[in-house]
CSV table of C-alpha atoms in Angstrom, one decimal:
chain,number,residue,atom,x,y,z
B,27,MET,CA,-14.9,12.1,26.3
B,28,ALA,CA,-14.1,11.1,29.8
B,29,TYR,CA,-11.3,12.4,32.1
B,30,ASN,CA,-9.6,10.6,35.0
B,31,ASP,CA,-11.2,7.3,34.2
B,32,THR,CA,-9.5,4.2,35.6
B,33,ARG,CA,-8.8,1.3,33.3
B,34,ILE,CA,-7.5,-2.1,34.4
B,35,THR,CA,-6.7,-5.4,32.9
B,36,VAL,CA,-7.7,-8.6,34.8
B,37,CYS,CA,-6.7,-12.1,34.1
B,38,GLY,CA,-9.0,-14.7,35.6
B,39,THR,CA,-11.7,-17.3,35.1
B,40,VAL,CA,-15.4,-16.9,34.3
B,41,ALA,CA,-17.0,-17.7,37.6
B,42,SER,CA,-20.7,-17.4,36.7
B,43,LYS,CA,-23.1,-18.0,33.9
B,44,ILE,CA,-23.0,-15.6,30.9
B,45,ALA,CA,-26.2,-13.6,31.3
B,46,HIS,CA,-27.4,-12.2,28.0
B,47,THR,CA,-30.2,-9.6,27.9
B,48,LYS,CA,-31.6,-6.9,25.7
B,49,VAL,CA,-32.1,-3.4,27.0
B,50,GLY,CA,-34.9,-1.0,26.0
B,51,THR,CA,-33.0,0.6,23.1
B,52,GLY,CA,-32.4,-2.9,21.5
B,53,PHE,CA,-28.7,-3.2,22.4
B,54,SER,CA,-27.3,-6.4,23.8
B,55,ARG,CA,-26.0,-6.6,27.3
B,56,VAL,CA,-23.9,-9.3,29.0
B,57,GLY,CA,-22.9,-9.6,32.6
B,58,PHE,CA,-20.8,-12.2,34.4
B,59,ARG,CA,-18.4,-12.6,37.3
B,60,ILE,CA,-14.7,-13.1,37.0
B,61,HIS,CA,-12.6,-14.7,39.6
B,62,SER,CA,-8.9,-13.8,39.9
B,63,ARG,CA,-6.3,-15.0,42.4
B,64,GLU,CA,-2.7,-14.2,42.6
B,65,GLN,CA,-0.2,-17.1,42.7
B,66,ARG,CA,3.4,-16.7,43.6
B,67,PHE,CA,6.2,-19.1,43.9
B,68,ASP,CA,7.9,-19.5,47.4
B,69,ARG,CA,11.5,-20.7,47.0
B,70,GLY,CA,11.7,-21.6,50.7
B,71,ARG,CA,8.8,-24.0,50.4
B,72,ASP,CA,9.5,-24.8,46.8
B,73,ASP,CA,5.8,-24.5,46.0
B,74,TRP,CA,3.2,-22.1,44.7
B,75,ILE,CA,1.3,-20.0,47.3
B,76,ALA,CA,-2.2,-18.8,46.4
B,77,GLY,CA,-3.2,-15.3,47.3
B,78,PRO,CA,-6.6,-13.9,48.3
B,79,ASN,CA,-9.6,-14.4,46.0
B,80,MET,CA,-11.0,-11.5,44.1
B,81,PHE,CA,-14.4,-11.5,42.4
B,82,LEU,CA,-15.4,-8.7,40.0
B,83,MET,CA,-18.4,-8.1,37.9
B,84,VAL,CA,-18.0,-7.6,34.1
B,85,THR,CA,-20.5,-5.8,31.8
B,86,CYS,CA,-20.3,-5.9,28.0
B,87,TRP,CA,-22.4,-4.0,25.5
B,88,ARG,CA,-23.4,-4.3,21.8
B,89,GLU,CA,-21.3,-6.5,19.5
B,90,LEU,CA,-18.9,-7.3,22.3
B,91,ALA,CA,-21.8,-8.7,24.4
B,92,ASP,CA,-23.0,-10.9,21.5
B,93,ASN,CA,-19.5,-12.3,20.8
B,94,VAL,CA,-18.9,-13.0,24.5
B,95,HIS,CA,-22.2,-14.8,24.9
B,96,ALA,CA,-21.4,-16.9,21.8
B,97,SER,CA,-17.8,-17.7,22.8
B,98,LEU,CA,-17.3,-18.0,26.6
B,99,ASN,CA,-18.7,-20.3,29.3
B,100,ARG,CA,-18.2,-20.8,33.0
B,101,GLY,CA,-14.6,-21.9,33.8
B,102,ASP,CA,-13.0,-20.4,30.7
B,103,PRO,CA,-9.7,-18.5,31.3
B,104,VAL,CA,-10.2,-14.9,30.1
B,105,VAL,CA,-8.5,-11.5,29.9
B,106,VAL,CA,-10.7,-8.5,30.5
B,107,HIS,CA,-9.8,-4.9,29.9
B,108,GLY,CA,-12.1,-2.0,30.7
B,109,LYS,CA,-13.1,0.9,32.9
B,110,VAL,CA,-13.6,0.5,36.6
B,111,ARG,CA,-17.0,1.5,38.0
B,112,VAL,CA,-17.9,1.5,41.7
B,113,LYS,CA,-21.7,0.8,42.0
B,114,GLU,CA,-24.0,0.7,45.0
B,115,PHE,CA,-26.9,-1.6,45.7
B,116,ASN,CA,-29.4,-2.0,48.6
B,117,ASP,CA,-28.9,-5.3,50.6
B,118,ALA,CA,-31.5,-5.8,53.3
B,119,GLY,CA,-31.6,-2.1,54.1
B,120,ARG,CA,-27.9,-1.7,53.9
B,121,THR,CA,-26.1,0.1,51.1
B,122,SER,CA,-23.2,-1.9,49.8
B,123,GLN,CA,-20.7,-1.4,47.0
B,124,PHE,CA,-19.2,-3.6,44.4
B,125,ILE,CA,-16.7,-3.1,41.6
B,126,ASP,CA,-17.9,-3.5,38.0
B,127,ILE,CA,-15.7,-3.5,34.9
B,128,GLU,CA,-17.3,-1.9,31.8
B,129,ALA,CA,-15.4,-4.1,29.3
B,130,ILE,CA,-13.7,-2.7,26.3
B,131,ALA,CA,-12.1,-5.9,25.2
B,132,VAL,CA,-12.6,-9.5,26.3
B,133,GLY,CA,-10.7,-12.5,25.0
B,134,PRO,CA,-9.5,-16.0,26.0
B,135,ASN,CA,-6.2,-16.3,27.9
B,136,LEU,CA,-4.0,-18.2,25.6
B,137,ALA,CA,-1.6,-19.0,28.4
B,138,SER,CA,-4.2,-21.5,29.7
B,139,CYS,CA,-6.1,-22.5,26.6
B,140,THR,CA,-6.2,-22.4,22.8
B,141,ALA,CA,-8.7,-20.6,20.5
B,142,HIS,CA,-9.8,-20.6,16.9
B,143,PRO,CA,-11.0,-17.1,16.0
B,144,ILE,CA,-13.8,-16.7,13.4
B,145,ARG,CA,-14.0,-13.2,11.9
B,146,ASP,CA,-17.3,-11.8,10.9
B,147,ALA,CA,-18.0,-9.8,7.7
B,148,GLU,CA,-16.9,-6.6,9.3
B,149,GLY,CA,-13.7,-8.0,10.7
B,150,PRO,CA,-10.2,-6.8,9.7
B,151,ILE,CA,-9.0,-7.9,6.2
B,152,VAL,CA,-5.9,-10.1,6.2
B,153,VAL,CA,-3.4,-8.6,3.7
B,154,PRO,CA,-1.0,-11.2,2.2
B,155,PRO,CA,2.7,-10.3,2.2
B,156,ARG,CA,4.1,-8.6,-0.9
B,157,ARG,CA,5.9,-10.7,-3.6
B,158,GLU,CA,9.3,-9.7,-4.7
B,159,ASP,CA,8.0,-8.4,-8.0
B,160,GLU,CA,5.6,-6.1,-6.2
B,161,LEU,CA,8.2,-4.3,-4.1
B,162,PRO,CA,8.7,-0.6,-4.8
B,163,LEU,CA,11.3,0.4,-7.4
B,164,ALA,CA,13.6,1.8,-4.7
B,165,PHE,CA,13.9,-1.7,-3.1
B,166,ALA,CA,13.7,-3.7,-6.3
B,167,GLY,CA,16.7,-1.8,-7.7
B,168,LEU,CA,18.9,-2.9,-4.9
B,169,SER,CA,18.9,-6.5,-6.3
B,170,LEU,CA,20.6,-5.3,-9.5
B,171,ASN,CA,23.9,-4.8,-7.7
B,172,ARG,CA,24.0,-8.2,-6.0
B,173,PRO,CA,26.7,-10.7,-7.3
B,174,GLY,CA,25.3,-13.0,-9.9
B,175,SER,CA,22.1,-11.1,-10.4
B,176,GLY,CA,23.1,-10.0,-14.0
B,177,GLY,CA,22.8,-6.3,-13.1
B,178,PRO,CA,25.0,-3.4,-14.4
B,179,ASP,CA,27.8,-4.2,-12.0
B,180,SER,CA,28.0,-8.0,-12.6
B,181,GLY,CA,30.5,-7.7,-15.4
B,182,GLY,CA,28.7,-10.1,-17.8
B,183,PRO,CA,27.3,-9.5,-21.2
B,184,ASP,CA,24.1,-7.6,-21.7
B,185,PRO,CA,21.2,-10.1,-22.0
B,186,GLY,CA,19.4,-7.8,-24.3
B,187,GLY,CA,22.4,-7.0,-26.6
B,188,PRO,CA,23.8,-8.9,-29.6
B,189,ASP,CA,25.7,-12.1,-29.1
B,190,PRO,CA,29.4,-11.4,-29.7
B,191,SER,CA,30.1,-15.0,-30.6
B,192,SER,CA,27.6,-14.9,-33.6
B,193,PRO,CA,29.3,-14.8,-37.0
B,194,ASP,CA,26.9,-12.2,-38.3
B,195,GLN,CA,27.8,-9.9,-35.3
B,196,SER,CA,31.5,-10.4,-35.7
B,197,ARG,CA,31.5,-9.3,-39.4
B,198,ARG,CA,29.3,-6.3,-38.8
B,199,PRO,CA,31.4,-3.1,-39.6
B,200,GLY,CA,31.9,-0.7,-36.9
B,201,PRO,CA,31.2,3.0,-36.9
B,202,GLY,CA,33.3,4.9,-39.4
B,203,SER,CA,34.5,1.9,-41.4
B,204,PRO,CA,33.4,1.2,-45.0
B,205,SER,CA,30.7,-1.5,-45.6
B,206,ASP,CA,31.1,-4.6,-47.7
B,207,HIS,CA,29.3,-3.1,-50.7
B,208,GLY,CA,31.5,0.0,-50.9
B,209,HIS,CA,28.9,2.5,-49.6
B,210,PRO,CA,29.9,5.0,-47.0
B,211,PRO,CA,29.1,4.0,-43.5
B,212,VAL,CA,25.7,4.9,-42.2
B,213,SER,CA,25.7,6.8,-38.9
B,214,GLY,CA,23.1,6.4,-36.2
B,215,ARG,CA,21.9,9.9,-36.6
B,216,PRO,CA,19.9,11.1,-39.6
B,217,PRO,CA,21.3,14.1,-41.6
B,218,GLU,CA,20.3,17.5,-40.5
B,219,VAL,CA,18.0,19.2,-42.9
B,220,GLY,CA,18.0,23.0,-43.0
B,221,PRO,CA,15.2,25.4,-43.9
B,222,PRO,CA,14.4,25.7,-47.7
B,223,PRO,CA,16.0,28.6,-49.5
B,224,GLU,CA,14.0,31.8,-49.8
B,225,PRO,CA,12.8,32.6,-53.4
B,226,ASN,CA,14.5,35.5,-55.2
B,227,LEU,CA,11.8,38.1,-55.8
B,228,SER,CA,13.9,40.8,-57.3
B,229,GLY,CA,17.1,39.3,-58.6
B,230,PRO,CA,17.8,38.3,-62.2
B,231,ALA,CA,17.0,34.9,-63.6
B,232,ASP,CA,19.4,32.0,-62.9
B,233,PRO,CA,21.6,31.8,-66.0
B,234,ALA,CA,22.2,28.1,-65.4
B,235,ASN,CA,18.5,27.4,-65.4
B,236,PRO,CA,16.7,29.8,-67.7
B,237,ALA,CA,13.5,27.9,-67.5
B,238,HIS,CA,12.8,29.4,-64.1
B,239,PRO,CA,12.7,33.2,-64.3
B,240,PRO,CA,12.7,35.1,-61.0
B,241,VAL,CA,9.4,34.9,-59.1
B,242,GLY,CA,7.4,38.0,-58.2
B,243,ARG,CA,8.3,40.4,-61.0
B,244,PRO,CA,6.3,40.1,-64.3
B,245,SER,CA,8.1,40.2,-67.6
B,246,GLU,CA,7.8,43.1,-70.1
B,247,ALA,CA,5.6,41.0,-72.3
B,248,ASP,CA,3.1,40.6,-69.5
B,249,GLN,CA,3.1,44.4,-68.7
B,250,PRO,CA,-0.3,46.0,-69.6
B,251,LYS,CA,0.0,48.3,-72.7
B,252,GLU,CA,-1.7,51.7,-73.1
B,253,VAL,CA,-4.6,51.4,-75.5
B,254,SER,CA,-5.5,54.5,-77.6
B,255,LYS,CA,-9.0,55.6,-77.5
B,256,ALA,CA,-10.9,55.3,-80.8
B,257,PRO,CA,-12.9,58.4,-81.8
B,258,PHE,CA,-16.6,58.1,-82.1
């Protein structure tokens, strides 16, 4: 993490050859010069006036360096964004300074040229737009209330319901009316079935059904009788 670093964006033209090298760690490094010059329109002269020339050094590393070396040439209009570094060098016994931009992003200036990007395998994935049937339910439900959409508020017949113009549907009896065969109407709900009656364990037998005596108490015939002991 760096504090108080200065970042700039420069629009200009590649003014030197793209020098591609490999450093000791195996990373790629690219260096080139960029030429930028301000141009402003003078209404009094009705012409463009060129400002002073500015030459800056640009340094790129790793994948950015490889892509710059494969994409740009001298004279191409570019846009460079990066960190400003002031470096010193020895020129015939004198110490001089120059400004170097450690590039973060480099690309063609589409105001002066066209480009055809080619993404590598690790590039961003292009996501197609969603279709109408892939929208969330919160948005898909809004189309039900539109006029003519056949939704609940459209006032038309239910597409999934019966056809009122069909002769079979017009002769179908409604709820509560007798059917054509004289049977009572069948409601939509099944009859409620209560719990089975508890067996009578101590009461008398049912006089209407003598074949079923009360369950649980044995009859007198089934009671064990006392057996007298035979003398020996």
